[in-house]
Short mmCIF file of C-alpha atoms and ligand atoms in Angstrom, two decimals:
data_model
loop_
_atom_site.label_atom_id
_atom_site.label_comp_id
_atom_site.label_asym_id
_atom_site.label_seq_id
_atom_site.Cartn_x
_atom_site.Cartn_y
_atom_site.Cartn_z
CA MET A 1 0.00 0.00 0.00
CA SER A 2 1.68 3.15 -1.14
CA PHE A 3 1.11 6.68 0.12
CA SER A 4 -0.04 7.77 -3.33
CA ASN A 5 -2.49 10.67 -2.87
CA ALA A 6 -2.74 9.92 0.87
CA VAL A 7 -0.43 12.80 1.80
CA ALA A 8 -0.44 16.43 0.64
CA ILE A 9 2.11 19.20 0.52
CA ALA A 10 -0.17 21.58 2.36
CA GLY A 11 2.16 24.56 2.58
CA VAL A 12 5.22 26.06 0.97
CA GLY A 13 7.30 29.01 2.03
CA GLU A 14 10.56 30.74 1.41
CA THR A 15 12.69 33.66 2.51
CA ASP A 16 13.95 36.42 0.28
CA TYR A 17 16.86 35.23 -1.86
CA SER A 18 20.17 37.08 -1.80
CA ARG A 19 23.94 36.87 -1.92
CA ASP A 20 24.36 38.02 1.67
CA SER A 21 21.44 37.25 3.95
CA GLY A 22 22.91 38.79 7.08
CA ARG A 23 21.14 36.03 9.04
CA THR A 24 22.15 32.62 10.32
CA GLU A 25 21.16 29.52 8.41
CA LEU A 26 18.93 28.60 11.35
CA ALA A 27 17.17 31.96 11.07
CA LEU A 28 16.63 31.41 7.35
CA SER A 29 15.08 28.00 7.97
CA LEU A 30 12.84 29.30 10.75
CA GLN A 31 11.65 32.19 8.61
CA ALA A 32 10.85 29.84 5.70
CA ILE A 33 9.08 27.38 8.00
CA GLY A 34 6.97 30.20 9.39
CA ALA A 35 5.95 31.20 5.90
CA ALA A 36 5.11 27.60 4.94
CA LEU A 37 3.01 27.06 8.08
CA ASP A 38 1.13 30.32 7.42
CA ASP A 39 0.55 29.15 3.87
CA ALA A 40 -0.87 25.85 5.14
CA GLY A 41 -2.88 27.50 7.90
CA ILE A 42 -1.30 25.14 10.41
CA ALA A 43 0.18 26.16 13.78
CA ALA A 44 3.75 25.27 14.73
CA ALA A 45 2.40 23.44 17.76
CA GLN A 46 0.75 20.94 15.43
CA VAL A 47 4.02 19.96 13.75
CA ASP A 48 5.26 16.62 15.00
CA GLY A 49 7.87 15.79 12.38
CA LEU A 50 10.99 17.50 10.98
CA MET A 51 13.24 16.44 8.13
CA LYS A 52 16.34 18.04 6.66
CA TRP A 53 19.09 17.70 4.13
CA PHE A 54 22.15 16.01 5.67
CA VAL A 55 24.21 19.01 4.58
CA ASP A 56 21.90 21.45 6.37
CA THR A 57 23.53 22.92 9.46
CA SER A 58 20.38 23.52 11.53
CA SER A 59 19.62 20.48 13.68
CA GLU A 60 16.06 19.28 14.16
CA ALA A 61 16.57 19.85 17.90
CA GLU A 62 17.32 23.56 17.40
CA VAL A 63 14.44 23.94 14.99
CA ALA A 64 12.01 22.09 17.28
CA VAL A 65 12.92 24.25 20.27
CA ASN A 66 12.67 27.46 18.30
CA LEU A 67 9.33 26.54 16.77
CA GLY A 68 7.97 25.42 20.12
CA ILE A 69 7.06 21.96 18.92
CA PRO A 70 5.62 20.17 21.96
CA ASP A 71 6.14 16.59 20.78
CA LEU A 72 8.59 15.80 17.99
CA ALA A 73 7.57 12.29 17.00
CA TRP A 74 9.49 11.92 13.74
CA PHE A 75 12.73 13.39 12.49
CA GLY A 76 15.55 12.53 10.18
CA GLU A 77 17.90 13.60 7.47
CA ILE A 78 19.01 12.04 4.20
CA ASN A 79 22.69 11.56 3.47
CA GLN A 80 24.41 12.51 0.19
CA ALA A 81 24.54 16.07 -1.06
CA GLY A 82 21.94 18.47 -2.39
CA ASN A 83 20.15 15.82 -4.37
CA VAL A 84 17.81 14.40 -1.73
CA GLY A 85 14.66 16.53 -1.88
CA ALA A 86 12.48 13.74 -3.28
CA ALA A 87 13.91 11.29 -0.77
CA LEU A 88 12.90 13.65 2.04
CA VAL A 89 9.39 13.96 0.63
CA ALA A 90 9.18 10.16 0.29
CA HIS A 91 10.34 9.57 3.86
CA ALA A 92 8.03 12.19 5.31
CA ALA A 93 5.06 10.93 3.30
CA ALA A 94 5.79 7.34 4.31
CA ALA A 95 5.94 8.37 7.97
CA ILE A 96 2.61 10.16 7.78
CA HIS A 97 1.03 7.30 5.86
CA ALA A 98 2.31 4.83 8.46
CA GLY A 99 0.89 6.88 11.31
CA LEU A 100 4.27 7.82 12.78
CA ALA A 101 3.60 11.51 12.38
CA ASN A 102 0.74 13.77 11.35
CA THR A 103 2.43 16.88 10.07
CA VAL A 104 6.05 16.91 8.89
CA VAL A 105 8.05 20.00 7.95
CA ILE A 106 10.96 19.68 5.52
CA TYR A 107 13.33 22.62 5.65
CA ARG A 108 16.46 24.00 4.03
CA GLY A 109 18.31 27.17 5.02
CA VAL A 110 21.69 27.98 3.57
CA ASN A 111 24.17 30.81 3.21
CA GLY A 112 25.55 29.31 0.01
CA ARG A 113 27.12 32.56 -1.17
CA SER A 114 28.13 34.47 1.93
CA GLY A 115 29.07 31.28 3.78
CA ARG A 116 30.34 27.94 2.50
CA ARG A 117 30.48 27.97 -1.31
CA TYR A 118 29.88 24.54 -2.81
CA GLY A 119 31.54 25.52 -6.06
CA ARG A 120 34.89 25.84 -4.32
CA GLY A 121 37.22 22.86 -4.21
CA ASP A 122 38.61 23.91 -0.86
CA VAL A 123 35.07 23.52 0.53
CA THR A 124 33.95 20.29 -1.12
CA GLY A 125 37.36 18.65 -1.59
CA GLN A 126 38.36 15.47 0.19
CA GLY A 127 42.06 16.28 0.53
CA GLY A 128 43.00 13.29 -1.63
CA ARG A 129 41.13 10.88 0.63
CA GLY A 130 38.53 8.29 -0.31
CA ALA A 131 37.35 8.48 -3.89
CA GLY A 132 39.17 11.81 -4.10
CA ALA A 133 42.49 9.95 -4.17
CA PHE A 134 41.75 9.04 -7.79
CA THR A 135 40.51 12.41 -9.00
CA GLU A 136 41.83 15.32 -6.95
CA PRO A 137 45.56 14.79 -7.62
CA PHE A 138 44.70 15.30 -11.31
CA GLY A 139 42.72 18.48 -10.79
CA LEU A 140 39.13 17.21 -10.47
CA LEU A 141 38.29 19.09 -7.30
CA THR A 142 34.65 20.13 -7.32
CA PRO A 143 31.28 18.55 -8.14
CA GLN A 144 31.27 20.44 -11.42
CA HIS A 145 34.46 18.73 -12.57
CA GLY A 146 32.95 15.26 -12.57
CA LEU A 147 29.75 16.54 -14.10
CA ALA A 148 31.63 18.40 -16.83
CA MET A 149 33.45 15.16 -17.62
CA SER A 150 30.21 13.30 -18.12
CA ALA A 151 28.64 16.20 -20.04
CA ARG A 152 31.57 16.24 -22.47
CA ARG A 153 31.16 12.54 -23.15
CA ARG A 154 27.44 12.99 -23.68
CA MET A 155 28.10 15.78 -26.19
CA PHE A 156 30.42 13.42 -28.04
CA GLU A 157 27.92 10.56 -28.04
CA THR A 158 24.70 12.40 -28.89
CA GLY A 159 25.87 15.53 -30.69
CA VAL A 160 24.12 17.85 -28.22
CA THR A 161 25.76 21.28 -28.29
CA SER A 162 26.69 24.10 -25.96
CA ARG A 163 24.30 26.36 -27.93
CA GLN A 164 21.48 23.98 -27.06
CA PHE A 165 22.50 24.12 -23.40
CA GLY A 166 22.36 27.87 -23.83
CA GLN A 167 18.83 27.75 -25.24
CA GLN A 168 17.60 26.15 -22.02
CA ALA A 169 19.48 28.72 -19.93
CA VAL A 170 17.79 31.49 -21.93
CA ILE A 171 14.34 29.92 -21.47
CA GLN A 172 14.85 29.58 -17.73
CA ARG A 173 15.96 33.19 -17.55
CA LYS A 174 12.73 34.20 -19.29
CA HIS A 175 10.86 32.34 -16.57
CA ALA A 176 12.94 34.06 -13.89
CA ASN A 177 12.21 37.44 -15.46
CA ARG A 178 8.52 36.72 -14.73
CA ASN A 179 9.22 35.65 -11.13
CA PRO A 180 9.74 38.53 -8.66
CA ARG A 181 11.41 36.17 -6.17
CA ALA A 182 14.12 35.19 -8.65
CA THR A 183 17.67 36.42 -8.18
CA PHE A 184 17.85 37.25 -11.89
CA HIS A 185 14.34 38.72 -12.06
CA ASP A 186 15.63 41.97 -13.54
CA ARG A 187 18.38 40.61 -15.78
CA PRO A 188 17.63 39.27 -19.25
CA LEU A 189 19.90 36.71 -20.92
CA THR A 190 20.51 36.12 -24.62
CA LEU A 191 21.99 33.09 -26.32
CA GLU A 192 24.97 35.27 -27.22
CA ASP A 193 25.41 36.21 -23.56
CA HIS A 194 25.53 32.51 -22.74
CA GLN A 195 27.96 31.61 -25.51
CA GLU A 196 30.25 34.53 -24.73
CA SER A 197 30.22 34.00 -20.98
CA ARG A 198 33.52 32.81 -19.61
CA LEU A 199 34.32 29.14 -19.41
CA ILE A 200 34.42 27.84 -15.84
CA VAL A 201 35.20 24.18 -16.45
CA ASP A 202 34.91 23.56 -20.19
CA PRO A 203 32.35 22.53 -21.48
CA PHE A 204 30.51 24.57 -18.80
CA HIS A 205 30.16 28.28 -19.40
CA LEU A 206 29.32 30.61 -16.53
CA PHE A 207 25.63 30.55 -17.44
CA ASP A 208 25.55 26.75 -17.39
CA CYS A 209 26.31 26.91 -13.67
CA CYS A 210 23.82 27.35 -10.85
CA LEU A 211 23.68 30.46 -8.74
CA GLU A 212 25.33 30.66 -5.35
CA SER A 213 22.61 31.78 -2.98
CA ASP A 214 21.62 32.65 0.54
CA GLY A 215 18.06 31.68 1.37
CA GLY A 216 15.65 29.25 2.90
CA GLY A 217 12.63 27.20 1.93
CA ALA A 218 10.20 24.85 3.63
CA LEU A 219 7.38 22.39 2.92
CA VAL A 220 4.57 21.26 5.20
CA LEU A 221 3.32 17.73 4.61
CA THR A 222 0.15 16.43 6.20
CA ARG A 223 -3.00 14.42 5.53
CA PRO A 224 -5.23 15.82 2.78
CA GLU A 225 -8.23 16.07 5.13
CA LEU A 226 -6.43 18.43 7.49
CA ALA A 227 -4.91 20.42 4.63
CA ARG A 228 -8.32 20.92 3.03
CA GLU A 229 -10.00 21.84 6.27
CA ARG A 230 -7.43 24.60 6.82
CA ARG A 231 -7.35 25.92 3.27
CA PRO A 232 -10.69 25.10 1.63
CA ASP A 233 -10.24 28.13 -0.63
CA ARG A 234 -7.75 26.68 -3.05
CA PRO A 235 -6.58 23.52 -4.87
CA LEU A 236 -4.40 21.07 -2.99
CA ALA A 237 -1.12 19.49 -4.13
CA LEU A 238 -1.29 15.76 -3.43
CA ILE A 239 1.79 13.57 -3.54
CA ARG A 240 0.86 11.16 -6.28
CA ALA A 241 4.26 9.47 -6.24
CA ALA A 242 7.77 9.90 -4.94
CA ALA A 243 10.84 7.83 -5.71
CA GLN A 244 14.41 7.99 -4.59
CA SER A 245 17.54 6.12 -5.52
CA GLY A 246 21.19 6.07 -4.72
CA PRO A 247 23.58 8.62 -6.17
CA GLY A 248 26.02 8.17 -8.99
CA GLN A 249 26.09 4.72 -10.47
CA SER A 250 24.24 3.00 -7.63
CA SER A 251 20.92 3.29 -9.44
CA PRO A 252 20.36 4.41 -13.03
CA VAL A 253 17.75 7.03 -13.86
CA HIS A 254 15.51 4.69 -15.82
CA ARG A 255 14.99 2.53 -12.75
CA THR A 256 14.05 5.51 -10.61
CA ALA A 257 11.69 6.66 -13.35
CA ALA A 258 10.13 3.21 -13.70
CA ARG A 259 9.37 3.04 -9.97
CA LEU A 260 8.04 6.58 -9.90
CA PHE A 261 5.69 6.23 -12.86
CA ALA A 262 4.53 2.80 -11.69
CA MET A 263 3.58 4.25 -8.31
CA ALA A 264 1.81 7.17 -9.96
CA GLY A 265 0.05 5.01 -12.54
CA VAL A 266 0.54 7.64 -15.22
CA GLU A 267 2.59 7.99 -18.40
CA ARG A 268 5.24 10.56 -19.30
CA SER A 269 2.77 12.11 -21.72
CA ASP A 270 0.33 12.77 -18.85
CA ILE A 271 2.78 15.18 -17.15
CA ASP A 272 1.90 18.85 -17.64
CA VAL A 273 4.91 20.67 -16.20
CA VAL A 274 8.40 19.66 -15.11
CA GLN A 275 11.06 20.96 -12.72
CA ILE A 276 14.56 19.49 -13.01
CA TYR A 277 17.50 19.92 -10.63
CA ASP A 278 19.84 22.16 -12.57
CA HIS A 279 23.07 22.45 -10.64
CA PHE A 280 24.39 22.60 -14.19
CA GLY A 281 21.99 23.46 -16.98
CA PRO A 282 23.15 20.80 -19.47
CA PHE A 283 21.80 18.16 -17.09
CA VAL A 284 18.27 19.45 -17.63
CA LEU A 285 18.56 18.22 -21.22
CA PHE A 286 20.11 14.92 -20.17
CA ALA A 287 17.40 14.32 -17.56
CA LEU A 288 14.61 15.04 -20.05
CA GLU A 289 15.99 12.22 -22.17
CA ASP A 290 16.84 9.87 -19.31
CA TYR A 291 13.40 10.15 -17.72
CA GLY A 292 11.89 9.33 -21.10
CA PHE A 293 10.13 12.65 -21.70
CA VAL A 294 11.81 13.33 -25.06
CA GLU A 295 14.25 11.51 -27.32
CA ASP A 296 16.31 14.47 -28.48
CA ALA A 297 16.34 17.16 -25.83
CA GLY A 298 18.80 19.35 -27.74
CA HIS A 299 16.40 19.95 -30.59
CA PHE A 300 13.39 19.97 -28.27
CA VAL A 301 14.90 22.87 -26.34
CA GLU A 302 16.08 24.61 -29.51
CA ASP A 303 12.47 24.59 -30.70
CA GLY A 304 11.33 26.21 -27.45
CA GLY A 305 9.78 23.00 -26.14
CA THR A 306 10.42 23.91 -22.51
CA MET A 307 8.89 27.44 -22.55
CA TRP A 308 6.14 27.97 -19.99
CA ASP A 309 3.54 29.31 -22.43
CA SER A 310 4.35 27.92 -25.87
CA GLY A 311 6.35 24.79 -25.11
CA LYS A 312 5.05 21.24 -25.26
CA LEU A 313 6.59 20.46 -21.87
CA PRO A 314 7.41 23.54 -19.78
CA VAL A 315 10.54 23.05 -17.64
CA ASN A 316 11.90 25.00 -14.65
CA THR A 317 9.15 27.57 -14.67
CA SER A 318 10.48 29.58 -11.71
CA GLY A 319 13.93 29.97 -13.25
CA GLY A 320 15.47 27.01 -11.45
CA HIS A 321 18.91 26.88 -9.91
CA LEU A 322 20.32 28.78 -12.87
CA SER A 323 18.21 31.89 -12.49
CA GLU A 324 15.91 31.76 -9.45
CA VAL A 325 17.94 30.47 -6.51
CA TYR A 326 20.16 27.52 -5.63
CA LEU A 327 18.38 25.86 -2.71
CA GLN A 328 19.37 22.28 -3.60
CA GLY A 329 16.01 21.34 -5.07
CA MET A 330 13.83 22.99 -2.42
CA ASN A 331 12.88 25.74 -4.84
CA HIS A 332 11.95 23.13 -7.46
CA LEU A 333 9.63 21.42 -4.99
CA ILE A 334 8.04 24.76 -4.05
CA GLU A 335 7.52 25.63 -7.71
CA GLY A 336 6.10 22.18 -8.41
CA VAL A 337 3.52 22.73 -5.68
CA ARG A 338 2.67 26.21 -6.99
CA GLN A 339 2.11 24.79 -10.47
CA ALA A 340 -0.22 22.13 -9.05
CA ARG A 341 -2.14 24.86 -7.22
CA GLY A 342 -2.26 27.19 -10.20
CA GLU A 343 -0.15 29.87 -8.53
CA SER A 344 3.09 30.02 -10.51
CA THR A 345 4.27 33.28 -12.01
CA SER A 346 4.61 31.27 -15.22
CA GLN A 347 1.55 29.14 -14.72
CA VAL A 348 0.92 26.29 -17.11
CA PRO A 349 -2.85 26.26 -17.77
CA ASN A 350 -4.70 23.29 -16.25
CA ALA A 351 -1.56 21.74 -14.80
CA GLY A 352 -2.95 18.57 -13.29
CA LEU A 353 0.29 16.63 -12.89
CA SER A 354 3.44 18.43 -11.84
CA PHE A 355 6.76 16.55 -11.99
CA VAL A 356 9.75 17.55 -9.85
CA ASP A 357 13.18 15.96 -10.18
CA THR A 358 15.38 16.81 -7.23
CA GLY A 359 18.71 15.38 -8.27
CA ILE A 360 19.16 14.46 -11.92
CA GLY A 361 17.64 11.04 -11.71
CA THR A 362 18.37 10.34 -8.06
CA GLY A 363 14.86 11.23 -7.03
CA ALA A 364 11.62 12.75 -8.23
CA VAL A 365 8.09 13.54 -7.12
CA ILE A 366 4.82 13.70 -9.03
CA LEU A 367 2.28 16.11 -7.56
CA GLU A 368 -1.39 16.11 -8.47
CA ARG A 369 -3.79 18.99 -8.36
CA SER A 370 -6.88 18.17 -6.34
CA ASP A 371 -9.83 20.53 -6.47
CA ALA A 372 -11.96 18.47 -4.12
CA MET B 1 53.71 21.02 -29.93
CA SER B 2 56.16 18.20 -29.25
CA ASP B 3 57.92 20.54 -26.84
CA TRP B 4 54.85 21.15 -24.76
CA THR B 5 55.02 19.64 -21.28
CA PHE B 6 52.28 19.50 -18.68
CA GLU B 7 53.11 21.54 -15.63
CA ARG B 8 51.30 19.93 -12.71
CA PRO B 9 50.00 22.42 -10.13
CA PRO B 10 52.25 21.45 -7.22
CA GLU B 11 49.69 22.22 -4.53
CA LEU B 12 47.10 19.78 -5.84
CA PRO B 13 46.18 17.16 -3.23
CA LEU B 14 48.24 13.99 -3.16
CA PRO B 15 46.48 10.63 -3.00
CA GLN B 16 45.83 9.32 0.52
CA PRO B 17 45.83 5.52 0.08
CA SER B 18 43.15 3.42 1.72
CA GLU B 19 43.46 -0.22 2.70
CA GLU B 20 42.00 -1.27 -0.65
CA SER B 21 44.02 1.12 -2.77
CA ALA B 22 47.44 0.90 -1.06
CA PRO B 23 48.77 -1.84 -3.41
CA PHE B 24 47.86 0.35 -6.42
CA TRP B 25 49.82 3.32 -5.09
CA ASP B 26 52.70 1.18 -3.82
CA ALA B 27 53.18 -0.43 -7.25
CA LEU B 28 53.32 3.01 -8.86
CA LYS B 29 56.36 3.84 -6.73
CA GLU B 30 58.08 1.05 -8.65
CA ARG B 31 56.71 2.43 -11.91
CA ARG B 32 54.26 -0.35 -12.42
CA LEU B 33 50.56 0.14 -13.16
CA MET B 34 48.62 -2.60 -11.38
CA LEU B 35 44.89 -3.13 -11.52
CA GLN B 36 42.73 -4.90 -8.97
CA LYS B 37 41.36 -8.21 -10.23
CA CYS B 38 38.72 -10.36 -8.56
CA ALA B 39 40.29 -13.65 -7.46
CA VAL B 40 37.01 -15.48 -8.13
CA CYS B 41 35.49 -14.14 -11.37
CA GLY B 42 38.41 -12.20 -12.80
CA ALA B 43 36.58 -8.86 -13.10
CA ILE B 44 38.93 -5.85 -13.17
CA SER B 45 38.03 -2.86 -10.99
CA HIS B 46 39.30 0.67 -10.79
CA PRO B 47 39.33 2.43 -8.39
CA PRO B 48 39.94 -0.61 -6.18
CA ARG B 49 36.92 -1.88 -4.25
CA ALA B 50 36.30 -3.77 -1.02
CA LYS B 51 33.92 -6.22 -2.73
CA CYS B 52 33.76 -7.33 -6.35
CA GLY B 53 30.99 -5.51 -8.23
CA SER B 54 30.41 -8.50 -10.50
CA CYS B 55 30.31 -11.52 -8.18
CA GLY B 56 30.54 -10.12 -4.67
CA ALA B 57 33.79 -11.86 -3.77
CA MET B 58 36.16 -10.07 -1.40
CA GLU B 59 39.45 -11.64 -2.44
CA PHE B 60 41.57 -9.90 -5.04
CA VAL B 61 44.83 -10.24 -6.90
CA TRP B 62 46.76 -7.53 -8.70
CA GLN B 63 47.38 -7.66 -12.44
CA ALA B 64 49.96 -5.65 -14.36
CA SER B 65 48.49 -3.29 -16.95
CA GLU B 66 50.13 -2.20 -20.18
CA GLY B 67 48.67 1.22 -19.49
CA VAL B 68 47.23 1.50 -22.97
CA GLY B 69 43.90 3.11 -23.74
CA GLU B 70 42.16 6.10 -25.22
CA VAL B 71 40.75 9.40 -24.03
CA HIS B 72 37.14 8.73 -23.02
CA SER B 73 36.32 12.28 -21.96
CA TYR B 74 38.02 15.42 -20.70
CA VAL B 75 37.46 18.77 -19.07
CA ILE B 76 39.45 21.96 -19.23
CA THR B 77 39.54 23.96 -16.01
CA HIS B 78 39.58 27.67 -16.83
CA GLN B 79 38.64 29.15 -13.49
CA ALA B 80 40.81 28.49 -10.45
CA VAL B 81 38.03 26.92 -8.37
CA HIS B 82 40.63 25.75 -5.82
CA PRO B 83 43.60 27.71 -4.44
CA ALA B 84 45.98 25.08 -5.84
CA LEU B 85 44.94 26.00 -9.39
CA THR B 86 45.78 29.69 -9.23
CA GLY B 87 48.26 30.46 -12.00
CA TYR B 88 47.89 27.05 -13.65
CA THR B 89 44.72 27.45 -15.71
CA PRO B 90 43.69 26.47 -18.27
CA PHE B 91 44.63 22.86 -17.85
CA ALA B 92 43.06 19.60 -18.96
CA THR B 93 42.03 16.57 -16.95
CA VAL B 94 41.23 13.42 -18.90
CA GLU B 95 39.37 10.23 -18.26
CA VAL B 96 41.25 7.39 -19.94
CA ALA B 97 39.43 4.20 -20.96
CA LEU B 98 42.05 1.50 -20.45
CA ALA B 99 42.16 -1.60 -22.65
CA GLU B 100 41.16 -3.62 -19.57
CA GLY B 101 37.76 -1.91 -19.63
CA VAL B 102 38.14 0.45 -16.68
CA ARG B 103 38.49 4.20 -16.63
CA MET B 104 41.18 6.23 -14.91
CA THR B 105 41.36 9.97 -14.25
CA SER B 106 44.67 11.52 -15.25
CA ASN B 107 46.43 14.26 -17.20
CA LEU B 108 48.15 14.20 -20.59
CA ILE B 109 51.74 15.26 -20.15
CA ASP B 110 52.44 15.98 -23.82
CA THR B 111 49.23 17.53 -25.11
CA PRO B 112 48.16 21.14 -24.62
CA PRO B 113 44.54 21.58 -23.47
CA GLU B 114 43.25 22.84 -26.81
CA GLN B 115 44.48 19.68 -28.56
CA VAL B 116 42.94 17.11 -26.24
CA ALA B 117 40.36 15.01 -28.06
CA ILE B 118 38.09 12.10 -27.25
CA GLY B 119 39.39 8.90 -28.84
CA GLN B 120 43.05 9.90 -28.70
CA PRO B 121 45.12 6.70 -28.14
CA VAL B 122 47.29 7.12 -25.07
CA GLN B 123 49.86 5.27 -23.03
CA VAL B 124 50.76 5.48 -19.36
CA GLU B 125 53.76 7.52 -18.20
CA PHE B 126 54.87 7.76 -14.58
CA MET B 127 55.35 11.10 -12.88
CA ASP B 128 57.26 11.47 -9.64
CA VAL B 129 55.55 14.28 -7.76
CA GLY B 130 57.70 14.21 -4.63
CA GLU B 131 57.09 12.90 -1.12
CA GLY B 132 57.59 9.41 -2.53
CA VAL B 133 54.43 9.63 -4.61
CA VAL B 134 54.25 8.56 -8.26
CA LEU B 135 51.14 9.34 -10.30
CA PRO B 136 49.92 7.53 -13.44
CA MET B 137 49.98 10.10 -16.23
CA PHE B 138 49.45 9.53 -19.95
CA ARG B 139 51.00 10.57 -23.27
CA ARG B 140 49.92 10.07 -26.86
CA GLN B 141 50.76 6.71 -28.31
CA GLN B 142 53.64 7.06 -30.74
CA GLY B 143 52.48 7.84 -34.27
CA LYS B 144 48.83 8.13 -33.21
ZN1 LIG C 1 34.24 -11.17 -8.93
#
């Protein structure tokens, strides 16, 4: 018995996004949680579960005390890196479905620009230890190095081009230009800007890389009955399916996708809008192919297939990590919920099924609009 | 072009051997490239593992490699994303597909970044980087 449609994301919330928040990461999380609880119409005292990214620095104990949670019945974090948003949703939904908790908050608060910068090898490096012994002595020092290596090979094998990567970056910027929360709300981007931007780790140009951001976001998960009772005025985002898998080579994307779509009982063609974890923009194209949405993502994007209004399958409608904010998939989950509720700044008409990848094949969620 | 020589950023991390990988690094000190081979099914692994990915066995032997392969992929670091890289960009890092069917991260010591290409046949070359550490580097195969 799965939790399909038995749990809702009843509230979403975020802080302002900046390059220098001037607040602690704990303060960012608490502010975002407050906004998400307000959105859900649920009091902090009703929260009995907390879940976080392993890399998040604010412990569930600190958050529970600060929120004034009287009885924390369920808590946990998921190991790995940024790519665990769907896994968190799956764990929280499973806990609620199993009766271990009633209302679980998932939070993320990070000073990713003014504090620890994940794009820096001196932050993410392993000092030549572990797997790093075989990569770092040769100059592969950051997550982007390994990803650039695989992107280059993919370009060689499929013929996908940097210009096509650029097309997706431009489309996401157009979405960000419509989203007042987005870091790049006021800055347009052309394909020429992308192509002429400096190379960071070739084949990645600057505008293939995610932002570095300070900010926070939160989700409130609970039973649909409670969510509806509190907010009868609007559609509800039900969790139709969630799937997670191991990182790297421990589970290929097609297996994650097979489990996800089997749980949801829908086809790729039923999906109305898609968010994809874009730590590096080229991986949006790769994921579209690997999940089975399109066969040739390069040409699909070139033809504007991912535009919010005119595309066949709108992708990253808030601007994503490239142009909205880099919250390690939290912002994709928030946008996925908004699409399912009809509240996006680039709203896809009649979006009934909203797909959110939170780690390039390592996890994804399908949300369903419920008008009840 | 034939005069071009890779200048390795000296502050890059050095490998810290683990229990599984120590024989690999020790053999390099004697200028031998050894690959981990499953004692049961014969599968070759790199980097070395604790448990065979093919059959699950945990006993291994070490097999000498000719160090011959081709460039499978590569990146060129332009921005010094680590303090060790300051003053040494752009430089190329390659992934070599060895004839044994495994891939190894390395650098090409005779090929400037702009000339690195996927499919380039390469051959191992040992580089002493000090502190008793020898790294497996690669050069173009002669005439190819
Ligand atoms: Zn074996």
